[in-house]
Each structure stands twice: as structure tokens, then as C-alpha cells.
PDB file of C-alpha atoms in Angstrom:
ATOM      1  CA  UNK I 250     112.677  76.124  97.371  1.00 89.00           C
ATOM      2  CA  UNK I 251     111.578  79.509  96.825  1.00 90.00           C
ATOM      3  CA  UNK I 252     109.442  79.998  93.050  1.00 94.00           C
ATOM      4  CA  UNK I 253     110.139  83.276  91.804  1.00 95.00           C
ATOM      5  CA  UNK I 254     107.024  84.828  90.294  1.00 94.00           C
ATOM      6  CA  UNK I 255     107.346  87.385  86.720  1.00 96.00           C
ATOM      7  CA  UNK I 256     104.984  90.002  85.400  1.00 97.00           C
ATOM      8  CA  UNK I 257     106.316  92.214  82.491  1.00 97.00           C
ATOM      9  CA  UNK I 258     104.105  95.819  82.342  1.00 97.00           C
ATOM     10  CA  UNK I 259     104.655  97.950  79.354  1.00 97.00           C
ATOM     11  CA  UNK I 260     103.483 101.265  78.308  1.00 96.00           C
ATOM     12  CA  UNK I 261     100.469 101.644  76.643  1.00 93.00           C
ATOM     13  CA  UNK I 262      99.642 105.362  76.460  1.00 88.00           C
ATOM     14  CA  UNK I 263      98.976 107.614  79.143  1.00 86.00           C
ATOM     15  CA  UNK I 264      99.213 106.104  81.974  1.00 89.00           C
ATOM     16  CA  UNK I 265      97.682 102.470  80.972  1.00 92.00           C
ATOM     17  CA  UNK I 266      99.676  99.482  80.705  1.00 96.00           C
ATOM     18  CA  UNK I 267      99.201  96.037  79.716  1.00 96.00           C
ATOM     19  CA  UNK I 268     100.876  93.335  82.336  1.00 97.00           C
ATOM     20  CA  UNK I 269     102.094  89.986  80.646  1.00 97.00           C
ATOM     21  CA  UNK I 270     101.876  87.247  83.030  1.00 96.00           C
ATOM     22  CA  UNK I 271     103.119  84.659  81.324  1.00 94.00           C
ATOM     23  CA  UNK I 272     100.797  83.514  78.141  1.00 96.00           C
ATOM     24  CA  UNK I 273      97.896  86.025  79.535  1.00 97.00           C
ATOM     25  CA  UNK I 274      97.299  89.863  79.322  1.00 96.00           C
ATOM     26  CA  UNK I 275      95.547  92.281  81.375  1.00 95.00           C
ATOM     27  CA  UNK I 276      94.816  95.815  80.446  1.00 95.00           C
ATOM     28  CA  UNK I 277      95.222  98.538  83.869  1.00 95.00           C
ATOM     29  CA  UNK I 278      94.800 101.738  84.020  1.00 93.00           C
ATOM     30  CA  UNK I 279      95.191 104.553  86.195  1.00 88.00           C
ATOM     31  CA  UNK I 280      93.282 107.740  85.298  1.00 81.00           C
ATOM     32  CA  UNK I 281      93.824 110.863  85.768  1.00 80.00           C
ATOM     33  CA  UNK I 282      91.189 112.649  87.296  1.00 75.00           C
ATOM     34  CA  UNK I 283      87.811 111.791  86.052  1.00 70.00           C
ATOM     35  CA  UNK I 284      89.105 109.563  82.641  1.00 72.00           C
ATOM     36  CA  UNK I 285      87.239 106.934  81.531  1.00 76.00           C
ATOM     37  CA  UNK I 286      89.435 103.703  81.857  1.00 80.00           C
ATOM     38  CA  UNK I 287      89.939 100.498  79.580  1.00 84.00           C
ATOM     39  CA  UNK I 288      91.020  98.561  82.609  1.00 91.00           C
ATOM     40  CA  UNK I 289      90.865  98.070  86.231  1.00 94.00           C
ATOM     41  CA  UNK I 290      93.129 100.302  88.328  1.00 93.00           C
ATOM     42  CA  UNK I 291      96.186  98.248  90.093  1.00 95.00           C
ATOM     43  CA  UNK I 292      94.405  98.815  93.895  1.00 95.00           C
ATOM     44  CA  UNK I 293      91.118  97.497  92.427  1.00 96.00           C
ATOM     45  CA  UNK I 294      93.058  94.647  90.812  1.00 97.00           C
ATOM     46  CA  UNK I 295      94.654  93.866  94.271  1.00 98.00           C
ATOM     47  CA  UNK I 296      91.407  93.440  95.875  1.00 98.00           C
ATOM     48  CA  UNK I 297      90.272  91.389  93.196  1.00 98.00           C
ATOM     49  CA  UNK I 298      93.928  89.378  93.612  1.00 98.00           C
ATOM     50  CA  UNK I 299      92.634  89.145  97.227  1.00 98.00           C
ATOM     51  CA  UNK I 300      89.404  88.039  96.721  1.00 98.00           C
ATOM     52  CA  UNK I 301      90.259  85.175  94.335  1.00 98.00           C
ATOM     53  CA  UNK I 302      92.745  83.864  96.608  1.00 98.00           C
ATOM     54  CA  UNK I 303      90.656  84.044  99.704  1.00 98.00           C
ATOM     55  CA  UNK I 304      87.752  82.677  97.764  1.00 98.00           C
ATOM     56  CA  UNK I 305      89.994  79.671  96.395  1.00 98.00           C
ATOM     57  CA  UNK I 306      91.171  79.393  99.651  1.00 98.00           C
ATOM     58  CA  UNK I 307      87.696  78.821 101.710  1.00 98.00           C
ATOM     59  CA  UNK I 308      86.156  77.057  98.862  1.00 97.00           C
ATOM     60  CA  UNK I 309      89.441  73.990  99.303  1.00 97.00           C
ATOM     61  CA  UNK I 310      89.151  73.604 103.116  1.00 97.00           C
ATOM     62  CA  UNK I 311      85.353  73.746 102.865  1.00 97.00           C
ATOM     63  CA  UNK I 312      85.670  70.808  99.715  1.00 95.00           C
ATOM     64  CA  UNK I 313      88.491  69.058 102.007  1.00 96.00           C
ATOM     65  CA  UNK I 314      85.433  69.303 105.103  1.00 95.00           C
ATOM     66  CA  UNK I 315      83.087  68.045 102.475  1.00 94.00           C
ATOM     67  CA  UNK I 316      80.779  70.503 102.786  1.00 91.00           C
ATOM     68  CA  UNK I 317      78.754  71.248  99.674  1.00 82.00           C
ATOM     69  CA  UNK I 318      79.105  74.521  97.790  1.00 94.00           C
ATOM     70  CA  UNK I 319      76.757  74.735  95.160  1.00 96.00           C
ATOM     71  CA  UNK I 320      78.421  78.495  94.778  1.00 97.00           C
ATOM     72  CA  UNK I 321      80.558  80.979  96.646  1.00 98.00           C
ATOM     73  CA  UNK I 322      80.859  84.977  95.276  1.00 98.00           C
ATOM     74  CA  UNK I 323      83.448  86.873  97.379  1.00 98.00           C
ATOM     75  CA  UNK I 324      82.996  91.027  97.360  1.00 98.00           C
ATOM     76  CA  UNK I 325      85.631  93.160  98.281  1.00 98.00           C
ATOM     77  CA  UNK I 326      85.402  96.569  99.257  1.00 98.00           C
ATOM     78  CA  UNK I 327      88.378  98.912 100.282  1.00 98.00           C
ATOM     79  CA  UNK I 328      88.296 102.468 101.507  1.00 97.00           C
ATOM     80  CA  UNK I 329      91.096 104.549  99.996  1.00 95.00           C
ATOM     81  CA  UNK I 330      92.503 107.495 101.999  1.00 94.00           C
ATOM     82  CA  UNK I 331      93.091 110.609 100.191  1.00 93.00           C
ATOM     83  CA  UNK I 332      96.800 111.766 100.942  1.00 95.00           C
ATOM     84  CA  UNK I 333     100.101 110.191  99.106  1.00 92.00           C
ATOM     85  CA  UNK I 334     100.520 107.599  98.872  1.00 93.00           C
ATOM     86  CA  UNK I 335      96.432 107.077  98.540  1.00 92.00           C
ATOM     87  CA  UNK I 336      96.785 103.249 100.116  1.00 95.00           C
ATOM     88  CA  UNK I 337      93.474 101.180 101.151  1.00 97.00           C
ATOM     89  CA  UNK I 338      93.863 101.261 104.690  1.00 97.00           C
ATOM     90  CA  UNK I 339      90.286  98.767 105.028  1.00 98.00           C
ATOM     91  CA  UNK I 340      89.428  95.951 103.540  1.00 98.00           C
ATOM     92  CA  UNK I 341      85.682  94.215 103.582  1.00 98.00           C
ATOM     93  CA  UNK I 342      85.394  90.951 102.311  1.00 98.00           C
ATOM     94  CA  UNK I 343      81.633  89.687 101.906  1.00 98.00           C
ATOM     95  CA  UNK I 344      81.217  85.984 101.204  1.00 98.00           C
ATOM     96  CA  UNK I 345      78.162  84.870 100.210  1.00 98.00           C
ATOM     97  CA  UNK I 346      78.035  80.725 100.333  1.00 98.00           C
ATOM     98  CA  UNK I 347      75.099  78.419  98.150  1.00 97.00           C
ATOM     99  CA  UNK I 348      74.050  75.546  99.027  1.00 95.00           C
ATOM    100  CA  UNK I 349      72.092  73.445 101.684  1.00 93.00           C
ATOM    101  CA  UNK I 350      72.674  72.316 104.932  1.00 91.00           C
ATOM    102  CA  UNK I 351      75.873  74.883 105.144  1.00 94.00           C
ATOM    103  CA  UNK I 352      77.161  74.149 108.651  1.00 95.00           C
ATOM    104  CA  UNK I 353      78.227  78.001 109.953  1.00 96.00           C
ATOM    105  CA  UNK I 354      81.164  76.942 112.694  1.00 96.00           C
ATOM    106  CA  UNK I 355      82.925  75.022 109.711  1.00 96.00           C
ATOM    107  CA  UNK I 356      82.475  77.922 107.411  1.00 97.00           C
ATOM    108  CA  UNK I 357      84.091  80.061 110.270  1.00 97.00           C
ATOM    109  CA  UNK I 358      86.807  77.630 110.830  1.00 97.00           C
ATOM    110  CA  UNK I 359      88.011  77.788 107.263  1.00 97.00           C
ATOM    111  CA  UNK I 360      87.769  81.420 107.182  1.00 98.00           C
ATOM    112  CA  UNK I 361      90.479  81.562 110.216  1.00 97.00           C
ATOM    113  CA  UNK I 362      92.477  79.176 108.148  1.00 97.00           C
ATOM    114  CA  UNK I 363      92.729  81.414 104.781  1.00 97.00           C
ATOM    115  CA  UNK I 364      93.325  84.250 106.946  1.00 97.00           C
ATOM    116  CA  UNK I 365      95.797  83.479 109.615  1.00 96.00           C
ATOM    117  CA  UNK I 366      97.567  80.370 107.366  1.00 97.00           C
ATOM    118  CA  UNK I 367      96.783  79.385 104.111  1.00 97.00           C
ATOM    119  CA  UNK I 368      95.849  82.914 101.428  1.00 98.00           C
ATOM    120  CA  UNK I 369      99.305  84.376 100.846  1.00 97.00           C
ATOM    121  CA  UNK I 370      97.360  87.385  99.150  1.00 98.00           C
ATOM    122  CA  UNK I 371      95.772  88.057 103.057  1.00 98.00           C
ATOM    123  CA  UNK I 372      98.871  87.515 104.954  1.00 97.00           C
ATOM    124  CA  UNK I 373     100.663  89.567 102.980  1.00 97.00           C
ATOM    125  CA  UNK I 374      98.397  92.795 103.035  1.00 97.00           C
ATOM    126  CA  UNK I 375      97.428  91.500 107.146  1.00 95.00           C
ATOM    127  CA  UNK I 376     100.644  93.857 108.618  1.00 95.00           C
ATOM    128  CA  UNK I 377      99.432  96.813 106.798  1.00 95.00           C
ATOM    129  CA  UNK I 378      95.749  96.335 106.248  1.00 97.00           C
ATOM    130  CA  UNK I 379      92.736  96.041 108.137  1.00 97.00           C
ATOM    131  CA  UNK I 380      90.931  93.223 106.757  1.00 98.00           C
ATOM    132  CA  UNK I 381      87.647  92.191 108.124  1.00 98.00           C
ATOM    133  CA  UNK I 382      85.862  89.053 107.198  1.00 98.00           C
ATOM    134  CA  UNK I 383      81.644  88.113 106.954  1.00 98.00           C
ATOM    135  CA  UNK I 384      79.900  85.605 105.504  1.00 98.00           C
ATOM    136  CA  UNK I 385      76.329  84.619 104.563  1.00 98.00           C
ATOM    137  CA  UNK I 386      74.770  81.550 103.432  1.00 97.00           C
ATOM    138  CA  UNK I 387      72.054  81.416 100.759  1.00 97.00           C
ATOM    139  CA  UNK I 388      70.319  77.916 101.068  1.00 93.00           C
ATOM    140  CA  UNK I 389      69.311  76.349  98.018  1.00 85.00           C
TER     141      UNK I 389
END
């Protein structure tokens, strides 16, 4: 059954808003030319709604593997074209793995599974986005 999902933005001045979801707040902001900003700006928010959700992802199949993580960190970088409607058109996403004895093919494998079945953030932005993918490991 489909879940519908609700997030309430109001108006705070100029053009920054604060977005209810649910019992939680978050400040954005969208400056006009060189402002300083209270918030993030909704495109850096999506990459961070991106990176979460890929993170989350990789870190469950690697856990279902059972392949220790003693951390994960997941950077994403987008490059923003310049015309209307200024849309990222590429998205890196770095993840850096901790731990020891990191086995690289199953790190792979569950990087193919967030991306091609399991991160609705990626398939969503996939159709429209480049989206490329690299990993490191740090061993403890």
C-alpha cells in the first residue's frame, strides 16, 4: 500500500523557510547572490538526502554480509550548471569504509544493490542524474 510522505515549508523571511517534517525542523535557505545563509540550500539538502540514504543503504547489506564497519562517511559532490533551471546534472559519491579485513568485491556488490534496487533517493534522481559511485577502505 502506498505511504504518503508530508513536509509543511513556511515562510521565514526572504527567501528562507523552515520545513516541518513531522515533530522535526530544518532551517533552508536560498540566497540571493552572495548572502550569508542560516541553512543549507534545498540542492545541497538533496545531496545530503542522497547520501544518507545511500549510506544507510550500503551500511544494511554490508551488516546483513556481516562484514564489520567500524565507520562509513559518505561525501557528495554535485556540479550545478548555470542556466534555469540551475539543476545538478553530476553527482560524486565518495565512501570511505573503517574497519579491518574489509573484503572489496562485497563492498562493490552492495554498492550495485543501493544503486540499481534498494536507495529510493538514487533511483529516483538515476533518470535524470549522473551518479557515479567510489569507495575506499581505511583499515583500522
Amino acid at each position: 500500500m502506498p505511504q504518503e510522505l508530508s513536509v509543511t515549508a513556511v515562510r521565514a523571511e526572504g527567501m528562507r523557510f523552515t520545513a516541518n517534517v513531522g515533530e522535526h525542523t530544518v532551517c533552508l535557505d536560498y540566497p540571493l547572490n552572495e548572502e550569508a545563509t542560516l541553512g543549507p540550500t534545498p540542492l545541497q539538502m538533496l545531496l545530503a538526502s542522497l547520501a544518507v540514504c545511500a549510506g544507510s543503504t550500503v551500511s544494511l547489506v554490508l551488516e546483513h554480509m556481516r562484514l564489520p564497519l567500524a565507520g562509513l562517511t559518505v561525501e557528495a559532490k554535485g556540479q550545478r550548471r548555470d542556466e534555469h533551471p540551475t539543476v545538478i546534472t553530476d553527482i560524486h559519491l565518495e565512501f570511505e569504509l573503517r574497519g579491518s579485513g574489509i573484503d572489496r568485491e562485497r563492498v562493490d556488490q552492495a554498492l550495485k544493490l543501493a544503486e540499481t534496487q534498494l536507495c529510493p533517493v538514487w533511483a529516483m534522481l538515476r533518470p535524470g542524474t549522473s551518479i557515479h559511485a567510489t569507495f575506499r577502505i581505511v583499515e583500522d
